[in-house]
mmCIF file of C-alpha atoms in Angstrom:
data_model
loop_
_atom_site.group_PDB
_atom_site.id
_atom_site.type_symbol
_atom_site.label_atom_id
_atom_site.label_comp_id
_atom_site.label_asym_id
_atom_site.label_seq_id
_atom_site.Cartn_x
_atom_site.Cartn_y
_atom_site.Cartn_z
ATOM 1 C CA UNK A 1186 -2.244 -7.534 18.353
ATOM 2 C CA UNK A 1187 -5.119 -9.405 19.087
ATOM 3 C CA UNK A 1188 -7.353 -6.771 18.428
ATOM 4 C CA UNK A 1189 -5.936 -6.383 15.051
ATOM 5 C CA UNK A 1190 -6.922 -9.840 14.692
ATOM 6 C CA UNK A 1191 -10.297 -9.522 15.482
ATOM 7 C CA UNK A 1192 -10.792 -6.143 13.357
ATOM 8 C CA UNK A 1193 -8.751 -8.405 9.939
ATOM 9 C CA UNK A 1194 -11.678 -11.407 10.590
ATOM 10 C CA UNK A 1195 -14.213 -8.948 10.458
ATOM 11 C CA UNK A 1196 -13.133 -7.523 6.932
ATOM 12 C CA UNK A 1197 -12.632 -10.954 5.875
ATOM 13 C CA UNK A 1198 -16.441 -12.163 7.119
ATOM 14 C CA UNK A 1199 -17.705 -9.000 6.050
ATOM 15 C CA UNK A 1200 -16.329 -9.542 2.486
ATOM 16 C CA UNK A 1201 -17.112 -12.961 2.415
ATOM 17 C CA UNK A 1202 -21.102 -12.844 2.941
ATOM 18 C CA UNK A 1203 -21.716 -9.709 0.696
ATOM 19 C CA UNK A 1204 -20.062 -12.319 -1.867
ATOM 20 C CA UNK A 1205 -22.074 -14.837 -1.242
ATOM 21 C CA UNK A 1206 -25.025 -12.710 -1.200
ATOM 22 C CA UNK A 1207 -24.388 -10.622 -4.466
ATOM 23 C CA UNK A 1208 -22.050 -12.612 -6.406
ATOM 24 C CA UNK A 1209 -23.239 -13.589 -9.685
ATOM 25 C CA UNK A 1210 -20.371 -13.431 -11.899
ATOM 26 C CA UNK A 1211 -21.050 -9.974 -13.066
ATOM 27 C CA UNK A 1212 -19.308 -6.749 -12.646
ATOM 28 C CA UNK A 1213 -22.902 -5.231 -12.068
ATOM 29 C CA UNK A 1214 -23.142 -7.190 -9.020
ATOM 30 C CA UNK A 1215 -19.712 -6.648 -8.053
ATOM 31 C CA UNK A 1216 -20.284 -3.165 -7.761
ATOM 32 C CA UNK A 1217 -23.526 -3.241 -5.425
ATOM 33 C CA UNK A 1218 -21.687 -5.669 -3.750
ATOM 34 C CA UNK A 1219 -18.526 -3.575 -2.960
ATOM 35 C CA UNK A 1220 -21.052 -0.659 -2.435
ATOM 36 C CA UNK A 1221 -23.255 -2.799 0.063
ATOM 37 C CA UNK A 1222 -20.044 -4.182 2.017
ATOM 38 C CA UNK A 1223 -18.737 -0.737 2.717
ATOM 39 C CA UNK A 1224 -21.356 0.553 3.621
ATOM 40 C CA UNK A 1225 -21.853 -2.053 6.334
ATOM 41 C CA UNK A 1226 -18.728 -0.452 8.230
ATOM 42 C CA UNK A 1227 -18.196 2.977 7.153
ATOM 43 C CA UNK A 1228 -21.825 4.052 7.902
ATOM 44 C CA UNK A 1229 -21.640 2.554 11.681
ATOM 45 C CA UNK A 1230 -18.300 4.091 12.502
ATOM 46 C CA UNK A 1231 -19.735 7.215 10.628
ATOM 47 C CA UNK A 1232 -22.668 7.626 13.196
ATOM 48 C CA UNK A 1233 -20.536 6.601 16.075
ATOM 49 C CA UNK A 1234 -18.315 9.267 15.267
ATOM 50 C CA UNK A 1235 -21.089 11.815 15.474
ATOM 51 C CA UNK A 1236 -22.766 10.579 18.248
ATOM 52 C CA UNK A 1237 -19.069 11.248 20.460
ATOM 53 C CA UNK A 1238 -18.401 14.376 18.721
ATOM 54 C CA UNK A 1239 -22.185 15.603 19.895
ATOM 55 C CA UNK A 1240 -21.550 14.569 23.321
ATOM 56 C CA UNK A 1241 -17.846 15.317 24.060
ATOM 57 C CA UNK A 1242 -15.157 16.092 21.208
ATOM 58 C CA UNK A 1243 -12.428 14.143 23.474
ATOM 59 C CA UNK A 1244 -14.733 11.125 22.785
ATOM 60 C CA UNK A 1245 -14.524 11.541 19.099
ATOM 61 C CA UNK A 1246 -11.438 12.146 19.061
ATOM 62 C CA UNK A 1247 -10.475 8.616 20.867
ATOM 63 C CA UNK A 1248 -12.778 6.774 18.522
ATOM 64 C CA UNK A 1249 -11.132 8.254 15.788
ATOM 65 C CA UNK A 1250 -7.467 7.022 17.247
ATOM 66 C CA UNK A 1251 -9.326 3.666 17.583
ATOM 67 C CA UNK A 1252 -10.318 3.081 14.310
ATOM 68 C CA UNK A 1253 -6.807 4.378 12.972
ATOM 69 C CA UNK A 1254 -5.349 1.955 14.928
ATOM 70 C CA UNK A 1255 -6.861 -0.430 13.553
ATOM 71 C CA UNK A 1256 -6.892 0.303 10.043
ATOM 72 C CA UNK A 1257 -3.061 0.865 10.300
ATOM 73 C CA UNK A 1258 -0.684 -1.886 9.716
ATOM 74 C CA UNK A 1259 3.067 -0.968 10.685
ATOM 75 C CA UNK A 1260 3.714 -4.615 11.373
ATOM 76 C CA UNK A 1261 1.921 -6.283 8.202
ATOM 77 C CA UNK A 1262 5.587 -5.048 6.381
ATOM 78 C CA UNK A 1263 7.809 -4.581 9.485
ATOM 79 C CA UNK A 1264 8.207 -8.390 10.377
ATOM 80 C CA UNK A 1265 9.010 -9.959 7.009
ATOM 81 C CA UNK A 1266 10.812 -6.844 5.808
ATOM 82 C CA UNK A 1267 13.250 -6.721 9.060
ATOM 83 C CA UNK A 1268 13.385 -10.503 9.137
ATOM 84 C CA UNK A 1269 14.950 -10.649 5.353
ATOM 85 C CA UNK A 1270 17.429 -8.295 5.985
ATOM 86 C CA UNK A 1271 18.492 -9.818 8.927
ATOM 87 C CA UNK A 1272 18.838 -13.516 7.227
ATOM 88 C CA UNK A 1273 20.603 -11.716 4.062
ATOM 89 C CA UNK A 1274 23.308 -9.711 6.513
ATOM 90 C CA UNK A 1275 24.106 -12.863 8.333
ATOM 91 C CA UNK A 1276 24.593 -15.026 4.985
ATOM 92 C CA UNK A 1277 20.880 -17.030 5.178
ATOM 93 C CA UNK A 1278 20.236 -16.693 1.571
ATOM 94 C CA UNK A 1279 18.109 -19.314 1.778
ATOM 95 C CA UNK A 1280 15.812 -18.297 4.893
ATOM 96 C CA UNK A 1281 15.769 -14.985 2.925
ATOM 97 C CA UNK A 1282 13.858 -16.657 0.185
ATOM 98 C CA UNK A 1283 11.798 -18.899 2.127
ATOM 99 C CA UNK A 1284 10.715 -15.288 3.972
ATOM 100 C CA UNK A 1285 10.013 -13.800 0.858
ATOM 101 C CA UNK A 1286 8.085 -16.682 -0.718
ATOM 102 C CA UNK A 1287 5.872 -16.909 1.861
ATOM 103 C CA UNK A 1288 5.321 -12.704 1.964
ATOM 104 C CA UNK A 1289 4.414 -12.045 -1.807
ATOM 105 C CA UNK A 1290 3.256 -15.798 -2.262
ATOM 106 C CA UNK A 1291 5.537 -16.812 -5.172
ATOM 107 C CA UNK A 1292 8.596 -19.046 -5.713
ATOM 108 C CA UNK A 1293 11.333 -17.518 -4.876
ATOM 109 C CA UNK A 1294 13.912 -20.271 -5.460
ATOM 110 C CA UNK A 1295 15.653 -19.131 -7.818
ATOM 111 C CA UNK A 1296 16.199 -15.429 -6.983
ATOM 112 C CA UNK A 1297 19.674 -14.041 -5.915
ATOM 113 C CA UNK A 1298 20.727 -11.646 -3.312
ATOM 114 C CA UNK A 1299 19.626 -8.467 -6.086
ATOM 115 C CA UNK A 1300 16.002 -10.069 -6.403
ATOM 116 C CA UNK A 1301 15.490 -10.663 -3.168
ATOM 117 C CA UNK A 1302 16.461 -6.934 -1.892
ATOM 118 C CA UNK A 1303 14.336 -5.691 -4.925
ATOM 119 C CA UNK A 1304 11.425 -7.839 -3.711
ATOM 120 C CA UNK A 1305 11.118 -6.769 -0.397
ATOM 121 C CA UNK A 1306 11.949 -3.165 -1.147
ATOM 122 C CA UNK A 1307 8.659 -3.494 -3.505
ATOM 123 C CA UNK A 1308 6.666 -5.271 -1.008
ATOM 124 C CA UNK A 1309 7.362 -3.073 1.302
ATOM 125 C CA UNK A 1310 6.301 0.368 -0.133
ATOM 126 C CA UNK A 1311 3.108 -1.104 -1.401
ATOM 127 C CA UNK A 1312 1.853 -2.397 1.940
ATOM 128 C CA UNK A 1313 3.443 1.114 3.678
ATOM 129 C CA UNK A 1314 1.208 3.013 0.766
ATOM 130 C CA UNK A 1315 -1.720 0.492 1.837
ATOM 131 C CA UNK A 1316 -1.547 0.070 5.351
ATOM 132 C CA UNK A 1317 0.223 3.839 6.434
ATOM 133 C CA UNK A 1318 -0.101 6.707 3.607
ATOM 134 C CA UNK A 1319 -3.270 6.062 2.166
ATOM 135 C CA UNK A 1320 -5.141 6.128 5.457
ATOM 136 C CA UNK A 1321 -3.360 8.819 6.348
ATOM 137 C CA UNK A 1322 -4.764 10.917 3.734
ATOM 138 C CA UNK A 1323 -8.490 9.526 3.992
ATOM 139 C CA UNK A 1324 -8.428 10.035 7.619
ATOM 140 C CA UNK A 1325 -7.742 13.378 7.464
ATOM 141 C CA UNK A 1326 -10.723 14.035 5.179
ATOM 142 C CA UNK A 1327 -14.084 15.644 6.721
ATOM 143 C CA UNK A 1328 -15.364 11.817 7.206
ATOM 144 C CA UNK A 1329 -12.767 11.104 9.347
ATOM 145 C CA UNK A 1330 -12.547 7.464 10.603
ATOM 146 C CA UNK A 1331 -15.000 6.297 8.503
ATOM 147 C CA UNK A 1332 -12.592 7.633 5.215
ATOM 148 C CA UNK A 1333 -10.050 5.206 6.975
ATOM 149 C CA UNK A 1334 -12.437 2.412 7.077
ATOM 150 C CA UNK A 1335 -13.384 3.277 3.317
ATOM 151 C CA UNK A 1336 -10.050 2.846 2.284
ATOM 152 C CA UNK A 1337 -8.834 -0.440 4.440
ATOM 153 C CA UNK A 1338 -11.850 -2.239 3.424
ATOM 154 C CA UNK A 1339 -11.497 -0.915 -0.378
ATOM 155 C CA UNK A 1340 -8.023 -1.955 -0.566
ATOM 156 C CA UNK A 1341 -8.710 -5.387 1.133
ATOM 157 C CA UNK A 1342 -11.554 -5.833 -1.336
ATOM 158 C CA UNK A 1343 -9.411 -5.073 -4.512
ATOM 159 C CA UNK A 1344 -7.332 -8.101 -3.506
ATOM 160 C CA UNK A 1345 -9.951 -11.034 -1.669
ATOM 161 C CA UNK A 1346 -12.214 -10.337 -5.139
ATOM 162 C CA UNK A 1347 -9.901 -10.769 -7.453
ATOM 163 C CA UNK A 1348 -7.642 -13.811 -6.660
ATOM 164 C CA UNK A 1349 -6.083 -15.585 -9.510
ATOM 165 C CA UNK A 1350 -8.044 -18.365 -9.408
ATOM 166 C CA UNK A 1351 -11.181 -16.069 -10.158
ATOM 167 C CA UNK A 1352 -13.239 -16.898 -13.299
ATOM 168 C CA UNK A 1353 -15.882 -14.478 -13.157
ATOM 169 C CA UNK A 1354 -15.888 -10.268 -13.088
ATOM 170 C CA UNK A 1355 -17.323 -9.814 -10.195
ATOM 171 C CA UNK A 1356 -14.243 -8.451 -8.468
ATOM 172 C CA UNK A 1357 -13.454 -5.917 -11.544
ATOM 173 C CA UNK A 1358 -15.194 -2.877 -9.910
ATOM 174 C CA UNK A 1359 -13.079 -3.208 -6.147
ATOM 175 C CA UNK A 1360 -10.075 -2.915 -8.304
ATOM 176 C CA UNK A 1361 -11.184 -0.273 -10.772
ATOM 177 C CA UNK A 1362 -12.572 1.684 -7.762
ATOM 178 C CA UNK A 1363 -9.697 1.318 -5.803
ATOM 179 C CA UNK A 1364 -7.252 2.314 -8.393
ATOM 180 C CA UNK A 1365 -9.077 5.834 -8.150
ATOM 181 C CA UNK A 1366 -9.476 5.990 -4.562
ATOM 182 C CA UNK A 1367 -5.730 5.147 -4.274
ATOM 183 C CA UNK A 1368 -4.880 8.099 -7.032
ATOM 184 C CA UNK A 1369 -4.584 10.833 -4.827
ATOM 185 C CA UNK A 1370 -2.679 9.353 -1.928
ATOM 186 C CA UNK A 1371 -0.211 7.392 -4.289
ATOM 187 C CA UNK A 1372 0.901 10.884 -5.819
ATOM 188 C CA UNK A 1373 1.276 12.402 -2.745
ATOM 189 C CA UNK A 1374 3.430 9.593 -1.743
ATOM 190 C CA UNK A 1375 5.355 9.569 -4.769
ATOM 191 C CA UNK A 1376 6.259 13.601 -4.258
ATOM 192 C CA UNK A 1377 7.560 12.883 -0.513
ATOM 193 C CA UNK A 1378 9.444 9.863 -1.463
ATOM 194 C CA UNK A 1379 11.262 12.419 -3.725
ATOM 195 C CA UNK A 1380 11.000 15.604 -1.437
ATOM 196 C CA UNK A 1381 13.120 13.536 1.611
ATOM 197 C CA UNK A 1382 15.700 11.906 -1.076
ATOM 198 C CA UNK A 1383 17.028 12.277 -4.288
ATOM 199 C CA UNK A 1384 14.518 14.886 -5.848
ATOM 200 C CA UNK A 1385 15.927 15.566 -9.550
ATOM 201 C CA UNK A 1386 15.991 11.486 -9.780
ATOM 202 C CA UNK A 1387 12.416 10.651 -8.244
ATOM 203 C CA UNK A 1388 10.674 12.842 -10.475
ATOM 204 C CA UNK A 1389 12.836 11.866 -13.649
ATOM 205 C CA UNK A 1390 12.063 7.905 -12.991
ATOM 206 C CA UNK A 1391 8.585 8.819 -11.918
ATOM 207 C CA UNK A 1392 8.084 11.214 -15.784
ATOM 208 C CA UNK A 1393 9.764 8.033 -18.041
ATOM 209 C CA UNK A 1394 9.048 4.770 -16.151
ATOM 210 C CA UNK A 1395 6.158 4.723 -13.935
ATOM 211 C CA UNK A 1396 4.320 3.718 -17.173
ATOM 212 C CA UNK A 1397 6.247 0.591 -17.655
ATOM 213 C CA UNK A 1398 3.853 -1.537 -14.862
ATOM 214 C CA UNK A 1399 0.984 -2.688 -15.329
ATOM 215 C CA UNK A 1400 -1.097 -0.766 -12.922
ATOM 216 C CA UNK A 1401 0.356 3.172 -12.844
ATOM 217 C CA UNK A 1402 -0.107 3.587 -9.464
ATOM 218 C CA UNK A 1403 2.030 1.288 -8.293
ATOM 219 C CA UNK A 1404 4.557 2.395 -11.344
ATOM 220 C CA UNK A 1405 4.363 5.892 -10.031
ATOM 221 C CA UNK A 1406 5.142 4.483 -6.279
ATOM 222 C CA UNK A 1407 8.221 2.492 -7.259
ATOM 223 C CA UNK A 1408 9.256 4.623 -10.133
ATOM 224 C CA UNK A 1409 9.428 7.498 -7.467
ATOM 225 C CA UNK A 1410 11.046 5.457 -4.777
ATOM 226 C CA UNK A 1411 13.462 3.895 -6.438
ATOM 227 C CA UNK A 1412 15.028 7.608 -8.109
ATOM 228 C CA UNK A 1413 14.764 8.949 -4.480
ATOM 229 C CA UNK A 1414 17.081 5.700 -3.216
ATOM 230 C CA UNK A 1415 19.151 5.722 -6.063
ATOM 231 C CA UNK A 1416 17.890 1.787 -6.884
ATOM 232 C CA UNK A 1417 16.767 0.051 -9.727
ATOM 233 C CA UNK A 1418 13.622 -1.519 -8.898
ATOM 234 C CA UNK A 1419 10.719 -3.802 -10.701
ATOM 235 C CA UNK A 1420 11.633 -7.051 -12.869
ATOM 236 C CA UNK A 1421 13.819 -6.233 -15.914
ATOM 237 C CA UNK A 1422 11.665 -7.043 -19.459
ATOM 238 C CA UNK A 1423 14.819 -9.191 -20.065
ATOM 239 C CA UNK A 1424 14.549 -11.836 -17.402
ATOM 240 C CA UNK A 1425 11.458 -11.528 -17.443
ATOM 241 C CA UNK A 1426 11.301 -12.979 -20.954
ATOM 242 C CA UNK A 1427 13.481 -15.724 -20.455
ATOM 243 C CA UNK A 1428 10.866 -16.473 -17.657
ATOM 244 C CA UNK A 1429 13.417 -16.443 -14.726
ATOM 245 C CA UNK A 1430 10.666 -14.784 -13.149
ATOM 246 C CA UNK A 1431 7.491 -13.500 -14.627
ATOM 247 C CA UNK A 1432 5.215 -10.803 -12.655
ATOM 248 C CA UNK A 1433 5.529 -11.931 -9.679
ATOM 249 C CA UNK A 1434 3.339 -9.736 -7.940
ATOM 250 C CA UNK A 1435 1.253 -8.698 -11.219
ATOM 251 C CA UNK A 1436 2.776 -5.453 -10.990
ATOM 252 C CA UNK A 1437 5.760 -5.268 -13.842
ATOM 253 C CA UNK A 1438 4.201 -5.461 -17.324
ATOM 254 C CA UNK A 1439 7.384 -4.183 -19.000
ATOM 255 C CA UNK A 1440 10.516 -3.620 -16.789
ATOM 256 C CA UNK A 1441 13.107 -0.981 -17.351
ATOM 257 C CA UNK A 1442 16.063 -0.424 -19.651
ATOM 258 C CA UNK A 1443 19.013 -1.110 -16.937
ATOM 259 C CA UNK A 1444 21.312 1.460 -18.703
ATOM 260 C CA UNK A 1445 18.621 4.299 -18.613
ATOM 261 C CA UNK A 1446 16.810 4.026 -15.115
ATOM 262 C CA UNK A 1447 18.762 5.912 -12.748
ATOM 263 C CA UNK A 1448 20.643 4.154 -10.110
ATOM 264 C CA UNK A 1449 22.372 1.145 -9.016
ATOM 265 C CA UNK A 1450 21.745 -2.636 -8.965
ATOM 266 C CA UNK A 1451 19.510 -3.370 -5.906
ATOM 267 C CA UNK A 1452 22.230 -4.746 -2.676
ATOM 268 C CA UNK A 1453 21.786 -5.425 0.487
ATOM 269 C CA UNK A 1454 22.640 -1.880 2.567
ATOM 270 C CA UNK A 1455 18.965 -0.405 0.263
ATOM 271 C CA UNK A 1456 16.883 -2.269 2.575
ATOM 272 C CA UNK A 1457 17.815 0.386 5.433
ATOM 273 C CA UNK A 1458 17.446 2.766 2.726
ATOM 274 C CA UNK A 1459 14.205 1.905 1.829
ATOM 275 C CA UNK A 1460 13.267 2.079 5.473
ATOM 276 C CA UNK A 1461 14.766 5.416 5.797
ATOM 277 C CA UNK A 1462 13.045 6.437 2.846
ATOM 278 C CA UNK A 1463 9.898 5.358 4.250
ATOM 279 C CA UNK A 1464 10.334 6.846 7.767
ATOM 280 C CA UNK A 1465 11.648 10.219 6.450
ATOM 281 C CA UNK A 1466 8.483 10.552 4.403
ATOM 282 C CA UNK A 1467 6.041 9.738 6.963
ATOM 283 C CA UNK A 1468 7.834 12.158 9.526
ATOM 284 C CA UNK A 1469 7.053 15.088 6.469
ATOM 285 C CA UNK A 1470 3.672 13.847 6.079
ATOM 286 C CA UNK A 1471 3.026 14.414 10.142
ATOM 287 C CA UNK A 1472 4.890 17.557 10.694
ATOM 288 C CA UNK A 1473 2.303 18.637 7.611
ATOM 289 C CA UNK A 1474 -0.639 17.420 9.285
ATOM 290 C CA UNK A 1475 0.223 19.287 12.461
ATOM 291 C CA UNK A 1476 1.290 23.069 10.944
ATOM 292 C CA UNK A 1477 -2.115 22.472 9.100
ATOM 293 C CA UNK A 1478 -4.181 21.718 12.174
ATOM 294 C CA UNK A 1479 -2.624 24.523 13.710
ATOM 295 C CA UNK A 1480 -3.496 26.740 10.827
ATOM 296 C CA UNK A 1481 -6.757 25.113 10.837
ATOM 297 C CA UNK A 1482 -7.578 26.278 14.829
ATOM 298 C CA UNK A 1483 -6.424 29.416 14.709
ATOM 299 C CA UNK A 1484 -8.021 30.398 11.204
#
């Protein structure tokens, strides 16, 4: 855990000075600056990686379960998620909010049981497509560790750049570049969420509503998720109009018709769905990578 620590400080000091170094307000900027910053830890772990492949393969091999180790972040969703579904099975409505606030850093005061379990179920497949899938898939890539590093420092970028209290466009290129290096790995996401559960419904909400959010990606995550479960998720366009709550996570840009997306009204027993969900995919996405690195050796 501590270790974890120490490798989270040094993407946040590392993103920090190439900001105060290149920042000017500019999106021009912003993209030497995102270029700069990665290349201050994917080239290192790059050459480090070579260096242990040239003298032993074992030793590139345990740098490269080092740096994946690292970069992955089981427990970044696992605390808060398990934590709100324990407080909402034993009656703590109130905990369950105060959990969730403090997660996806909004007010969650006035959310019932259905918002809350639609909330976390969100929350939680973005970080899991963050912190698990896509540094699955960059790892695997010929660069190896330093494709993981690319992508955990690209998606912490996206976010520390662009805060809402931003004024300038510096941070516009870590998103747009992100949204691209996430394209790939989202998709193949999206098909396992719907190859371990409901199929005919994943693809069906993933063809008519991943275009109702804001960013696609994520629309394509949740659309896809939430036909394999069965569950209705992102903000209906109704409350949010009447400004119950309004883009909470500055994913939803338009909702869903209730009556058309398939499934149910978010309760309490899709949390361990959603975990299933996620478990059930990852365990596809592993068996893969093995049969293909057995393929791979004996080609």
């Amino acid at each position: 855990m501590r270790t974890n620590n120490l490798f989270l400080a040094l993407l946040r000091a590392t993103g920090a000075h190439v900001r105060s170094w290149c920042d000017t307000g500019t999106s021009h900027h912003g993209c030497l600056g995102w270029i700069v910053a990665n290349a201050m830890l994917a080239i290192p772990v790059l050459m480090v990686y070579w260096i242990c492949q040239l003298i032993h393969p074992l030793l590139g091999l345990l740098w490269s379960i080092l740096i994946l180790y690292l970069c992955m972040g089981f427990r970044n969703y696992n605390h808060y998620f398990s934590a709100i579904q324990m407080a909402l099975l034993n009656g703590e409505q109130m905990q369950a909010r105060n959990l969730l606030g403090e997660w996806c850093d909004c007010d969650a005061s006035a959310m019932d049981t259905a918002d809350i379990t639609r909330m976390a179920i969100e929350k939680a497949l973005i970080s899991v497509q963050k912190d698990v899938f896509g540094i699955i898939f960059w790892f695997v890539l010929p660069f190896g560790p330093a494709g993981a590093i690319l992508y955990r420092f690209s998606s912490y970028l996206q976010k520390s750049w662009n805060e809402p209290d931003d004024s300038d466009s510096f941070g516009l290129f870590a998103k747009k570049i992100f949204y691209w290096i996430d394209w790939v790995p989202v998709r193949l996401t999206a098909l396992s969420f719907a190859i371990v559960g409901n199929f005919e419904d994943a693809i069906y909400a993933w063809r008519n509503f991943a275009g109702r959010w804001k960013n696609r990606n994520i629309g394509i995550l949740l659309a896809s998720a939430g036909g394999a479960m069965g569950v209705k998720l992102g903000t209906p366009f109704e409350r949010a109009i009447r400004g119950t709550f309004v883009d909470l996570n500055s994913f939803v840009t338009m909702g869903y018709e209730s009556e058309s997306f398939p499934g149910e009204e978010p309760k309490i027993r899709y949390l361990q769905s959603a975990l299933g969900l996620i478990w059930r995919a990852l365990l596809l996405w592993l068996l893969l990578l093995f049969f293909f690195s057995i393929a791979f050796n004996f080609a």
